[in-house]
Short mmCIF file of C-alpha atoms and ligand atoms in Angstrom, two decimals:
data_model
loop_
_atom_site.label_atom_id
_atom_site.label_comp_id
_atom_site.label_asym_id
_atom_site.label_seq_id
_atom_site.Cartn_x
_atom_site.Cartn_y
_atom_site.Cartn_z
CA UNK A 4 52.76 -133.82 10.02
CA UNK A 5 49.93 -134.59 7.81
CA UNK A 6 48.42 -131.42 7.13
CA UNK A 7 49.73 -128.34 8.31
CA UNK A 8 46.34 -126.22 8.34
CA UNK A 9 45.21 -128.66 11.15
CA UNK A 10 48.56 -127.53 13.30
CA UNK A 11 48.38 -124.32 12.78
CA UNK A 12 44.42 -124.04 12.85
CA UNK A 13 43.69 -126.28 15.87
CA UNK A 14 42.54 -123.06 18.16
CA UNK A 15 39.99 -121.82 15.12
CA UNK A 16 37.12 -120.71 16.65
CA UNK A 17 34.31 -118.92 14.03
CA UNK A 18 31.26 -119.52 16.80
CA UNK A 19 30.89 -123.19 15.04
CA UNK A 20 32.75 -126.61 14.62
CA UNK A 21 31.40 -126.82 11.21
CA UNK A 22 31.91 -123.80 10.26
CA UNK A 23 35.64 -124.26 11.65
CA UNK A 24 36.06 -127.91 9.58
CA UNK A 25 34.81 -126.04 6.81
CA UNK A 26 37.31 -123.12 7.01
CA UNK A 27 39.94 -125.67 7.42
CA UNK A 28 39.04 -127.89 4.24
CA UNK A 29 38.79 -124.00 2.71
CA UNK A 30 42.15 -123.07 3.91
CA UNK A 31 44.11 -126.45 2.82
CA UNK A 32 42.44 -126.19 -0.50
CA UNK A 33 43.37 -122.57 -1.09
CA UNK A 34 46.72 -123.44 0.10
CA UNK A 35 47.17 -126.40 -2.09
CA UNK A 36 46.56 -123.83 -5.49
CA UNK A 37 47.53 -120.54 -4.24
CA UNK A 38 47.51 -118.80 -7.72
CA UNK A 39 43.87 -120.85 -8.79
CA UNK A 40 40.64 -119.01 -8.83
CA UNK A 41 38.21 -120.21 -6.44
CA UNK A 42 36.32 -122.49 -8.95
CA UNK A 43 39.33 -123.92 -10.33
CA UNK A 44 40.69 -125.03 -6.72
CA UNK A 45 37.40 -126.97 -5.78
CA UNK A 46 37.12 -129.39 -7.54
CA UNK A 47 33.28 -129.35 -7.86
CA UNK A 48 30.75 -126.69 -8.66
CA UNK A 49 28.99 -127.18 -5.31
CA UNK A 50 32.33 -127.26 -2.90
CA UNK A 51 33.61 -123.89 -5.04
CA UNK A 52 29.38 -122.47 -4.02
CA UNK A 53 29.88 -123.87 -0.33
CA UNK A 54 32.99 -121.60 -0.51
CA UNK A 55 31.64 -118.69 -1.42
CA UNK A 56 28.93 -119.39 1.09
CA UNK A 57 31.59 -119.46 3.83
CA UNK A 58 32.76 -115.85 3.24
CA UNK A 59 29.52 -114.47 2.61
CA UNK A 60 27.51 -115.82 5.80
CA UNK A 61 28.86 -112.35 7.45
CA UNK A 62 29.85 -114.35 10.26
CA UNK A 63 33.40 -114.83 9.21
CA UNK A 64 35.93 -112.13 9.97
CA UNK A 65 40.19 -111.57 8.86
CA UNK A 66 40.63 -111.13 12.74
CA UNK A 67 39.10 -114.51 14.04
CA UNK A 68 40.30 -116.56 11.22
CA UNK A 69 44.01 -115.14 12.25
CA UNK A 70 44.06 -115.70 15.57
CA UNK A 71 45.37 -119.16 15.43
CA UNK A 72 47.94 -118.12 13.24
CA UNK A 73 49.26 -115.33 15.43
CA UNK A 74 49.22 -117.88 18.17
CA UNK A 75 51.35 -120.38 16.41
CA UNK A 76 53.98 -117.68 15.42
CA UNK A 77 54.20 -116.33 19.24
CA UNK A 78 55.09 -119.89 19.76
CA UNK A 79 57.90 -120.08 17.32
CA UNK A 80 59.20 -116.53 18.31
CA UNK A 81 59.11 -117.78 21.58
CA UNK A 82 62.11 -120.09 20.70
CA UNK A 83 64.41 -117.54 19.32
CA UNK A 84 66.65 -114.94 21.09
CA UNK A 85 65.84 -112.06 18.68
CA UNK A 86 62.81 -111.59 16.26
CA UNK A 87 62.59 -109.23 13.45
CA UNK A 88 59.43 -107.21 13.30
CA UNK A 89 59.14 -105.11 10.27
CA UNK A 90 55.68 -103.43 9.27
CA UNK A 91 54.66 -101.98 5.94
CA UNK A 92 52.25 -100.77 3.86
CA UNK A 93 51.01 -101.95 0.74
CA UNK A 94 47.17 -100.97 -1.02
CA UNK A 95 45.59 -103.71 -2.94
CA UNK A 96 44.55 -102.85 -6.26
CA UNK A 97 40.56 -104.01 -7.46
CA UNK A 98 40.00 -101.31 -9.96
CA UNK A 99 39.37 -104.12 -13.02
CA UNK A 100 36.88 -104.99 -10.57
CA UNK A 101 34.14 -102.98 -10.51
CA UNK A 102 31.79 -105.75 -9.18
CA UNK A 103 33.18 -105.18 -5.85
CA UNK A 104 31.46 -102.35 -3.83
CA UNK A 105 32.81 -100.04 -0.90
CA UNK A 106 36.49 -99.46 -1.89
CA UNK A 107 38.21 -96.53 -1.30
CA UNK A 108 40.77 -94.77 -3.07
CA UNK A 109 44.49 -96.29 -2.52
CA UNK A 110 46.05 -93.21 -4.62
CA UNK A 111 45.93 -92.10 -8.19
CA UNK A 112 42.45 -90.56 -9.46
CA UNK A 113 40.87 -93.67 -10.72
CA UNK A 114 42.37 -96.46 -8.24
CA UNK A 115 40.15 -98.53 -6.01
CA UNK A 116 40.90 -101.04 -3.63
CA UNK A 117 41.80 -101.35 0.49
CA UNK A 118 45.22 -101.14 2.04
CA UNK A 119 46.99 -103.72 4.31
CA UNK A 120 49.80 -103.03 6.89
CA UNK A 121 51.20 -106.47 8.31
CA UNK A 122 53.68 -106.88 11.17
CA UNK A 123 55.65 -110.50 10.39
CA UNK A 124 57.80 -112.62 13.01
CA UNK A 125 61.73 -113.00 10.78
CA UNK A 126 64.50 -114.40 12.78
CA UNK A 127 67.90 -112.50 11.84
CA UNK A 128 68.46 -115.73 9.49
CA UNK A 129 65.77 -114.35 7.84
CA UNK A 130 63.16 -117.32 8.36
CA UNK A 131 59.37 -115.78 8.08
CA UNK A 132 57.72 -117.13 11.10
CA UNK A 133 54.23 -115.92 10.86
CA UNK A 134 52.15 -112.77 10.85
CA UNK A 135 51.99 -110.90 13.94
CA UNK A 136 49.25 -108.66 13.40
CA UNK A 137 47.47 -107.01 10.16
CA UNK A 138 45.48 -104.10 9.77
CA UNK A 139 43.54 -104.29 6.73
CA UNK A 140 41.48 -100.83 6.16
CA UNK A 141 39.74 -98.72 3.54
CA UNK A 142 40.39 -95.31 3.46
CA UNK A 143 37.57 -93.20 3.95
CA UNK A 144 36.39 -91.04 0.92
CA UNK A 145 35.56 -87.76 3.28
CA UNK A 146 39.75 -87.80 4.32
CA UNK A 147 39.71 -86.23 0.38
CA UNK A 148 37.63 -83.30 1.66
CA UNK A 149 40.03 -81.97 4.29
CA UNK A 150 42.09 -79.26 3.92
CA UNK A 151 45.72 -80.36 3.79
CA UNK A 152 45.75 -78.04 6.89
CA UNK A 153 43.01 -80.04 8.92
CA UNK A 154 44.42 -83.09 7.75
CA UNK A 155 47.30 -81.91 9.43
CA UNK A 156 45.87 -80.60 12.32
CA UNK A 157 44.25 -84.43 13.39
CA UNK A 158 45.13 -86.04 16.17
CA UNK A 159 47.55 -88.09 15.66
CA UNK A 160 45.06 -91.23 16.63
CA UNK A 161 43.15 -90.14 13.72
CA UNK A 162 46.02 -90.40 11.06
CA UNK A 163 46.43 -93.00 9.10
CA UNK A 164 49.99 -92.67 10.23
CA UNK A 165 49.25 -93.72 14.03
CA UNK A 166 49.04 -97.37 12.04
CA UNK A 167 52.99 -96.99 12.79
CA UNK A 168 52.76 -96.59 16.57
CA UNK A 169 49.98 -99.13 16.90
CA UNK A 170 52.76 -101.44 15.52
CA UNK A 171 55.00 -100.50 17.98
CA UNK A 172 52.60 -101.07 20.58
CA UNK A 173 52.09 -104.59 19.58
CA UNK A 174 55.78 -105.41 19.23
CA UNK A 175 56.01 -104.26 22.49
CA UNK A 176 53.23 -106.87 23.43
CA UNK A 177 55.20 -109.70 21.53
CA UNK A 178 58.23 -108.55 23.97
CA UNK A 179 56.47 -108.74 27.28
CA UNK A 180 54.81 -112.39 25.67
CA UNK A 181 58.45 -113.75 24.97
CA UNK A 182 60.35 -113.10 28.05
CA UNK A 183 63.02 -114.60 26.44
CA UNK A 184 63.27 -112.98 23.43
CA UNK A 185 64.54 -109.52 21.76
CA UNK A 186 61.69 -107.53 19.80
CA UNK A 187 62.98 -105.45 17.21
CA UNK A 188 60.61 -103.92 14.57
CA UNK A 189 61.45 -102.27 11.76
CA UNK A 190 60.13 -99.43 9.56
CA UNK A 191 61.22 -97.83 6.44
CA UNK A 192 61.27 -94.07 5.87
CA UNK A 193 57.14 -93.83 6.19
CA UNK A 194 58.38 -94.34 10.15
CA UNK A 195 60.20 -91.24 10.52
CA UNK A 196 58.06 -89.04 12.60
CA UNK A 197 58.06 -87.46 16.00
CA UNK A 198 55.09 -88.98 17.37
CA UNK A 199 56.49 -92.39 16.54
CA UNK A 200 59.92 -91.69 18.72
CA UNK A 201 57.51 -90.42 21.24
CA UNK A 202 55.61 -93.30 21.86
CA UNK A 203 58.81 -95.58 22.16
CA UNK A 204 61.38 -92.45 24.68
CA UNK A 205 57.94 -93.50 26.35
CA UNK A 206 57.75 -97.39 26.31
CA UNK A 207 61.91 -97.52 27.13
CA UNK A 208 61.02 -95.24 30.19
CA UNK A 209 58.57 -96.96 31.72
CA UNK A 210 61.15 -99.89 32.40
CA UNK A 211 59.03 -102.82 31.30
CA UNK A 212 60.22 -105.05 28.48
CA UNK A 213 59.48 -103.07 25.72
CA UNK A 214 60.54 -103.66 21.90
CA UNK A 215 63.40 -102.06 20.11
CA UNK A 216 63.05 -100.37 16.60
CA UNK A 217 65.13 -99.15 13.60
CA UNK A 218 63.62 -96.38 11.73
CA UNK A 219 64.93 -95.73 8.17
CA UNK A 220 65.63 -92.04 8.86
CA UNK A 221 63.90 -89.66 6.25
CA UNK A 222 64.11 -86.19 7.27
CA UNK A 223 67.41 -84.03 8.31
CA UNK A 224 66.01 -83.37 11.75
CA UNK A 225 67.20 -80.62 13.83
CA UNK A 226 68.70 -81.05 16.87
CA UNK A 227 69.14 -79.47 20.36
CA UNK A 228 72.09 -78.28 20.66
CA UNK A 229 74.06 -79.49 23.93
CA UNK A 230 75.91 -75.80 24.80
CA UNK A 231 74.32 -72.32 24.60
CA UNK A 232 76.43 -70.22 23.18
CA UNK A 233 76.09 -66.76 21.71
CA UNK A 234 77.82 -67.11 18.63
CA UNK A 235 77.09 -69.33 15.80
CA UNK A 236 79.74 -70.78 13.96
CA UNK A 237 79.35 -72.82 10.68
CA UNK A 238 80.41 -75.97 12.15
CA UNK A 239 77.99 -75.50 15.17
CA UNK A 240 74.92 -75.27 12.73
CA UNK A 241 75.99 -78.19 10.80
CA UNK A 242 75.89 -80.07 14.14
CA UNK A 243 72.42 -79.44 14.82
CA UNK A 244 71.02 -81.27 12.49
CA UNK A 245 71.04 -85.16 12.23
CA UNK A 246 73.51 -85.73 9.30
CA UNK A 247 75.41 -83.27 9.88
CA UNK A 248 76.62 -84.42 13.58
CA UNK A 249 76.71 -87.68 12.11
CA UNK A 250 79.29 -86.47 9.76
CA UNK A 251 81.39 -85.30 12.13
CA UNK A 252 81.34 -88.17 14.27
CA UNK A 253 84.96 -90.68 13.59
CA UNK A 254 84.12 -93.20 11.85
CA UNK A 255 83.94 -96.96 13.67
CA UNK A 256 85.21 -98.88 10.34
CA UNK A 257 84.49 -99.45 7.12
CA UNK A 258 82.16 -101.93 5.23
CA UNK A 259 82.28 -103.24 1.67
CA UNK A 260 79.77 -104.61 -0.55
CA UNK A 261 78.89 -104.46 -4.60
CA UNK A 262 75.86 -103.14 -6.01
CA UNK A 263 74.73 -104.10 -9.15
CA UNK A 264 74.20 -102.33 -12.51
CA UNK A 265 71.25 -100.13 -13.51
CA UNK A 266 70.32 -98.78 -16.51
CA UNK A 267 72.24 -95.71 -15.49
CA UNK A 268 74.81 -96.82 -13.94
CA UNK A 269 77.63 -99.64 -14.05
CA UNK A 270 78.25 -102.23 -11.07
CA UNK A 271 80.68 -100.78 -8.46
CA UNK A 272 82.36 -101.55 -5.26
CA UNK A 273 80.97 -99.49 -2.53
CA UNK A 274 83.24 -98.54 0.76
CA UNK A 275 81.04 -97.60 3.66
CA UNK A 276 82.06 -95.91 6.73
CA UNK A 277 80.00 -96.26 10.18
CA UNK A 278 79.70 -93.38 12.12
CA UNK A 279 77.20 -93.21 15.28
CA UNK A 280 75.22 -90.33 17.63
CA UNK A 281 73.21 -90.16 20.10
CA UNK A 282 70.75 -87.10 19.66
CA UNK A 283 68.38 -85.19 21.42
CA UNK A 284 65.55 -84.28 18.67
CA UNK A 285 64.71 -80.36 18.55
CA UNK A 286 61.12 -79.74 20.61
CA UNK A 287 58.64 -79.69 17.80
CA UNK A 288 56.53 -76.17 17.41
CA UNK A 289 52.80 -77.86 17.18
CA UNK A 290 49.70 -76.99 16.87
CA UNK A 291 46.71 -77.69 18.99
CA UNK A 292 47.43 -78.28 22.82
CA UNK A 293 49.77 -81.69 22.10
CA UNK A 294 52.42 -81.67 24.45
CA UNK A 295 55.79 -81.88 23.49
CA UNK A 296 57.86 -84.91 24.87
CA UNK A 297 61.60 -85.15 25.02
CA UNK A 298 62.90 -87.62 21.93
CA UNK A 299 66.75 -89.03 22.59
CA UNK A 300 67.76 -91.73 19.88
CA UNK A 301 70.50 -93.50 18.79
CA UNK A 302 71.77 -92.93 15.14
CA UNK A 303 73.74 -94.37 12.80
CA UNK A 304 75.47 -93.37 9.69
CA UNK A 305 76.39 -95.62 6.07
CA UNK A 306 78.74 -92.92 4.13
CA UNK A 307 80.61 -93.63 0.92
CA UNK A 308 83.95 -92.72 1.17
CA UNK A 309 86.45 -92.30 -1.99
CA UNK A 310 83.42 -91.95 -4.55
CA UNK A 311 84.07 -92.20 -8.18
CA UNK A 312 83.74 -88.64 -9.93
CA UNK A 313 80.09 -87.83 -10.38
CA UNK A 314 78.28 -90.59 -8.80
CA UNK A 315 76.43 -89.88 -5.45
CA UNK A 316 77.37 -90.89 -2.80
CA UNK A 317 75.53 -93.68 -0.92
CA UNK A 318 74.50 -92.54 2.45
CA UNK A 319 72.11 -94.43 4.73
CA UNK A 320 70.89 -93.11 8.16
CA UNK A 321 68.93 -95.12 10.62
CA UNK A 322 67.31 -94.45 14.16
CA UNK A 323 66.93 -96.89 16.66
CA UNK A 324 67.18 -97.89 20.11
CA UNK A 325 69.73 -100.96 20.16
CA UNK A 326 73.45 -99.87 21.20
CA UNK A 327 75.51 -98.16 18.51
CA UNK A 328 79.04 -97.99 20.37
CA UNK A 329 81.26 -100.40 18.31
CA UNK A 330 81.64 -101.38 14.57
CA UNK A 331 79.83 -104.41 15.33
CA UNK A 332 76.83 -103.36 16.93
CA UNK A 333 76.32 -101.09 14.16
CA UNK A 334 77.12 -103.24 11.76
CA UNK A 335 74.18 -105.70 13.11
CA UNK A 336 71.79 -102.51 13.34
CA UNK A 337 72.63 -102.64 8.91
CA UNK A 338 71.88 -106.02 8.61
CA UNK A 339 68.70 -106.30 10.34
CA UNK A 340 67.33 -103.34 8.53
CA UNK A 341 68.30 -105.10 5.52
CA UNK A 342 66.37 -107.98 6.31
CA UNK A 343 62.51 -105.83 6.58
CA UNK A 344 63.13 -107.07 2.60
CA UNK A 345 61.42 -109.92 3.90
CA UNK A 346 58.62 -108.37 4.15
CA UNK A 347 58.74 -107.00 0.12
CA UNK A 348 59.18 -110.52 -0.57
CA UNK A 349 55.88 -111.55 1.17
CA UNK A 350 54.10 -108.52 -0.38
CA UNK A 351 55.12 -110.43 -3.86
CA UNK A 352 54.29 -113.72 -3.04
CA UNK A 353 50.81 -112.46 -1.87
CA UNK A 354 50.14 -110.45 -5.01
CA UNK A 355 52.23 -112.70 -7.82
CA UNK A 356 51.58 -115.84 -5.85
CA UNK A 357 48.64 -115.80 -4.88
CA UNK A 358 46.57 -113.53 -6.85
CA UNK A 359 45.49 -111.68 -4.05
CA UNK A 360 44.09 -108.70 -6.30
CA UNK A 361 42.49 -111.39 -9.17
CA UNK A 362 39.83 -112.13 -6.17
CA UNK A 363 36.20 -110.79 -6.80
CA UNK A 364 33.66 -110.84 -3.78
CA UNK A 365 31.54 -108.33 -4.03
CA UNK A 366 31.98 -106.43 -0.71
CA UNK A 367 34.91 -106.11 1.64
CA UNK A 368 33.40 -107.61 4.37
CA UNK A 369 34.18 -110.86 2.35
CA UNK A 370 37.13 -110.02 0.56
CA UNK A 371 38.85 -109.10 3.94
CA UNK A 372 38.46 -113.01 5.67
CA UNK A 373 39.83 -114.42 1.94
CA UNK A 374 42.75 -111.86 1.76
CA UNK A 375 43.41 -113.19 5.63
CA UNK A 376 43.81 -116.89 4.31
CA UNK A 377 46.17 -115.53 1.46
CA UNK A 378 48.14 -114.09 4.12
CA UNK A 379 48.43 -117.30 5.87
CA UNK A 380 49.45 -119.02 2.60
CA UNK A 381 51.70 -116.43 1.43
CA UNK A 382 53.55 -116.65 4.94
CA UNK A 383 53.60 -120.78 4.51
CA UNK A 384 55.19 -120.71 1.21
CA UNK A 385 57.92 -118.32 2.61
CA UNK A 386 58.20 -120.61 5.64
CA UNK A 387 58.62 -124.06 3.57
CA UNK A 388 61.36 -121.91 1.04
CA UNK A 389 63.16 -120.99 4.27
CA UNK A 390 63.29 -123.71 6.49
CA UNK A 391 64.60 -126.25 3.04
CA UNK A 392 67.48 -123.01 3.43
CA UNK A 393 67.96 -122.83 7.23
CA UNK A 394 67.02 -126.51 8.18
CA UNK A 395 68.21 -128.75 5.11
CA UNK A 396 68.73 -131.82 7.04
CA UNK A 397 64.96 -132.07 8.62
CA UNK A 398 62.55 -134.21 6.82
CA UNK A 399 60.42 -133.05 4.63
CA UNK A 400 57.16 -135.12 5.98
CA UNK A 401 57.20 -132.20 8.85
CA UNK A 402 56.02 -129.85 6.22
CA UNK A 403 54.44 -132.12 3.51
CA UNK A 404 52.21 -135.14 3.51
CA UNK A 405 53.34 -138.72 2.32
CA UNK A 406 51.72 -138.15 -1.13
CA UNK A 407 52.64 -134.72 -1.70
CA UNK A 408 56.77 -135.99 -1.27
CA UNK A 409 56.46 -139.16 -3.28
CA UNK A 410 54.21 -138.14 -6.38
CA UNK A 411 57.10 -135.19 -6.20
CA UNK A 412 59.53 -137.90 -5.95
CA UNK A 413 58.41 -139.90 -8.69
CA UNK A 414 58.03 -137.02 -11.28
CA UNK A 415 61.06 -135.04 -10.51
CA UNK A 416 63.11 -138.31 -10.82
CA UNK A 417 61.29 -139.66 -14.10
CA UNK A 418 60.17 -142.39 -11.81
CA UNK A 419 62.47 -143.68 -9.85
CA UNK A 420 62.30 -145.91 -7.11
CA UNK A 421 60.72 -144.15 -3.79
CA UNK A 422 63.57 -144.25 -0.92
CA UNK A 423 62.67 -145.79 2.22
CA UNK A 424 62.56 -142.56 4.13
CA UNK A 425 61.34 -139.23 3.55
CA UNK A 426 63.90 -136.67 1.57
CA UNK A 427 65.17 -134.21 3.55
CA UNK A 428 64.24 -130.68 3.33
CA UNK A 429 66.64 -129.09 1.64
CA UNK A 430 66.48 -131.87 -1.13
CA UNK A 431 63.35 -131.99 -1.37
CA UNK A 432 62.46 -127.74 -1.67
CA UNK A 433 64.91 -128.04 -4.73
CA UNK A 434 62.95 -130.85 -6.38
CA UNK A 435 59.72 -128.48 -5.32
CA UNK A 436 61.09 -125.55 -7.35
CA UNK A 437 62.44 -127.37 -10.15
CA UNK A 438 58.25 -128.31 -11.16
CA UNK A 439 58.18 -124.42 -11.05
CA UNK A 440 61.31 -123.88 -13.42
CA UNK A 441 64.26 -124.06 -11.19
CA UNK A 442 67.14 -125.31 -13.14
CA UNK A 443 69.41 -125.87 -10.23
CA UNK A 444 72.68 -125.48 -12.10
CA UNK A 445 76.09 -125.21 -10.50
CA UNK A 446 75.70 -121.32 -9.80
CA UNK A 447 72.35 -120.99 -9.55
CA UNK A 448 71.44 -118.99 -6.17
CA UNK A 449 68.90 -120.94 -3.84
CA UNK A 450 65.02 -121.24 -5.78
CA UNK A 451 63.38 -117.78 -4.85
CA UNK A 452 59.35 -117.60 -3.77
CA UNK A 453 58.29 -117.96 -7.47
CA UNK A 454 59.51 -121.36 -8.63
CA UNK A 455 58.15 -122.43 -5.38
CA UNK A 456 54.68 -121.16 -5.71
CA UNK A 457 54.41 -122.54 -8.98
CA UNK A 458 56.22 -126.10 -7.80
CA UNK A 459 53.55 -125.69 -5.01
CA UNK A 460 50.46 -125.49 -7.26
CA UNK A 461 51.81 -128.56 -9.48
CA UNK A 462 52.90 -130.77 -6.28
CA UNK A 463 48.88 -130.54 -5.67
CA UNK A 464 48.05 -131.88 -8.78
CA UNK A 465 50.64 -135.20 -8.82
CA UNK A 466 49.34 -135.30 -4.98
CA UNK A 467 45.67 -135.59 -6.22
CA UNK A 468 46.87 -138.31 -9.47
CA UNK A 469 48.94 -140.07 -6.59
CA UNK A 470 45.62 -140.65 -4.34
CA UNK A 471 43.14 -141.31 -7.34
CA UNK A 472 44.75 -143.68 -9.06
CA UNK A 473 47.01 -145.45 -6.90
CA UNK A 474 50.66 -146.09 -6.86
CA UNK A 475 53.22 -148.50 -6.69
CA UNK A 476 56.53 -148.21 -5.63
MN1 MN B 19 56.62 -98.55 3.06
#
């Protein structure tokens, strides 16, 4: 593969084949440098002014220039038996920039800037195969005005929360696009509301292929109770609510892990049991006419057992929709929650990486097609750091071009002779992050996002030096 950007971009369609070479040259360029400022990537004044050109002719939108994108990652979920979908939010911070106009507030008095809430594609190796969908969206200055009791008293279409269930709806999509594959998206605790559990009881009844989900649980929810009686005991009270009946439950088994010091406290081992529930979420008392549909979920219970005096104990609670009736299935429930870090890692690569909040057009109309492409990039460095991980023995020409490897080669071996074939992947990534800092002694874990980024940005420049001037082998 000689360039990448022409795989993944072959269906970009901006209204123009110019305009779509152009955005391709753009998108390479950007990719090539994804911490440099838009002068410093072109290398000439007048390719860095056609740039800015591009995102200003108003023509240009985040949604068209991701279309491809999202096309090429339905085709790699396509290939896998279960997909990872977690969504988040993160804002994007342009307060030192006060050149750029029609922000809104992202929280805190003074803050400016525009929030993004991405769905990615991971694979339960935790390979980042694309970006499934991205809402990018200012919030609205009058939303300060309301009352906290009209905010309340929206419809939930006109919450910034229904972002959530939109996400769901989309997974669901993905699931009836990939016959062959299980959807499961993933939310932290922001995900823990009624409307959200509503939407999916709703989706798993209609008896279409419909995506599964694992909700960080966040509030103690109470619960219908499954026999009327008159009298209340203690126990039965407990058992209304979600961790309560969850205590109750036996446990399935046990899991160990370590967690690490803080300033606070000093590394310990940590002894887990699993407990599960089904449970039937109390009706909700709401306000105007919404109607009030019945929520059954699965749940699942982390407890610390046998804590040390004083410390608290570790207790994680999840909802979901995947089975929860043996150690293992809960066990798997864990582990794909615990890879939606995936998506924290692609929130830093976007910001650290690529300076996503260094970039100054002056109105978000632009900003929003340039923070698309840093999506794209962010994704693609996450994608080359996994696949040197997942697929070590592939060859590294299917991700980078002849002069990218061998200038990479040449420098990272003080100029060795070239090999007659390509390095393979996993080699190759190492010799990547080591031009970002990567020391790659014995126990060194595997080069994280930022020795690659920065190994990225220098490849470019021996990749330039190795096309200027020539090489021998
Ligand atoms: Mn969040």
């Amino acid at each position: 593969m000689e360039n990448w950007v022409d795989n993944e971009f072959l269906e970009l369609d901006l209204g123009d084949k110019r305009v779509d070479n152009k955005a391709k040259k753009i998108i390479d360029t950007l990719s090539k440098q994804p911490g440099a400022s838009i002068p410093k990537a072109f290398n000439t004044g007048s390719e860095a002014k056609s740039c800015y050109e591009f995102f200003y002719n108003g023509k240009v939108t985040a949604e068209k220039i991701l279309i491809p994108h999202q096309k090429a990652t339905l085709d790699r979920i396509r290939k896998e038996s279960v997909i990872l979908i977690p969504q988040d939010t993160s804002s994007l911070n342009y307060s030192s920039k006060p050149s750029i106009r029609d922000l809104g507030n992202i929280g805190g008095p003074k803050n400016r800037g525009l929030f993004i809430h991405p769905l990615l594609g991971i694979t339960p190796t935790r390979v980042n195969l694309g970006i499934i969908d991205v809402k990018i969206w200012i919030r609205e200055d009058k939303e300060k005005q309301l009352t906290d009791h009209e905010l309340y008293s929206l419809p939930i279409e006109e919450k910034e929360k229904f972002r959530w269930i939109e996400g769901y709806k989309i997974a669901c999509q993905v699931a009836k696009e990939c016959p062959n594959t299980q959807v499961i998206t993933i939310t932290d605790r922001e995900g823990d509301f009624a409307e959200l559990f509503e939407e999916v009881c709703k989706a798993k009844n209609l008896g279409e292929k419909s995506a599964d989900i694992i909700v960080r649980s966040y509030h103690d929810r109470k619960l219908e109770s499954s026999e009327k009686t008159n009298q209340k005991s203690d126990d039965e009270k407990i058992e209304r609510k979600l961790r309560g009946k969850l205590k109750q439950t036996h446990s399935l088994g046990e899991i160990k892990f370590t967690i690490p010091a803080t300033q606070n406290r000093p590394k310990r081992e940590v002894t887990q049991s699993l407990k599960s529930a089904t449970v039937t979420f109390k009706k909700r008392n709401t306000s105007n006419n919404v109607k009030n549909k019945e929520v059954t979920v699965n749940a699942v219970m982390a407890i610390e057992d046998n804590l040390p005096e004083g410390e608290e104990p570790l207790i994680w609670v999840f909802l979901t929709t995947l089975p929860i009736n043996t150690f293992a299935e809960v066990v798997l429930i864990i582990e794909y929650y615990l890879a939606r870090w995936e998506i924290e890692v692609f929130f830093k690569v976007l910001k650290s990486g690529c300076e996503v909040e260094d970039r100054r057009l002056k109105i978000p109309e632009s900003l929003k097609p340039l923070i698309a492409i840093f999506l794209v990039v962010a994704w693609r460095i996450m994608y080359a750091m996994k696949l040197g991980r997942s697929c070590p023995e592939m060859s590294c020409e299917t991700i980078f071009s002849a002069s990218e490897w061998k200038s990479v080669y040449k420098v990272v071996n003080k100029g060795a002779k070239l090999p007659d074939r390509a390095p393979i992947l996993g080699e190759f990534m190492i010799m990547v992050a080591k031009l970002g800092g990567y020391l790659n002694r014995k126990n060194d874990p595997p080069p994280g996002p930022k020795s690659i980024w920065i190994g990225i940005n220098r490849m470019n420049d021996f990749a330039v030096a190795w096309d200027t001037f020539g090489n021998e082998n």
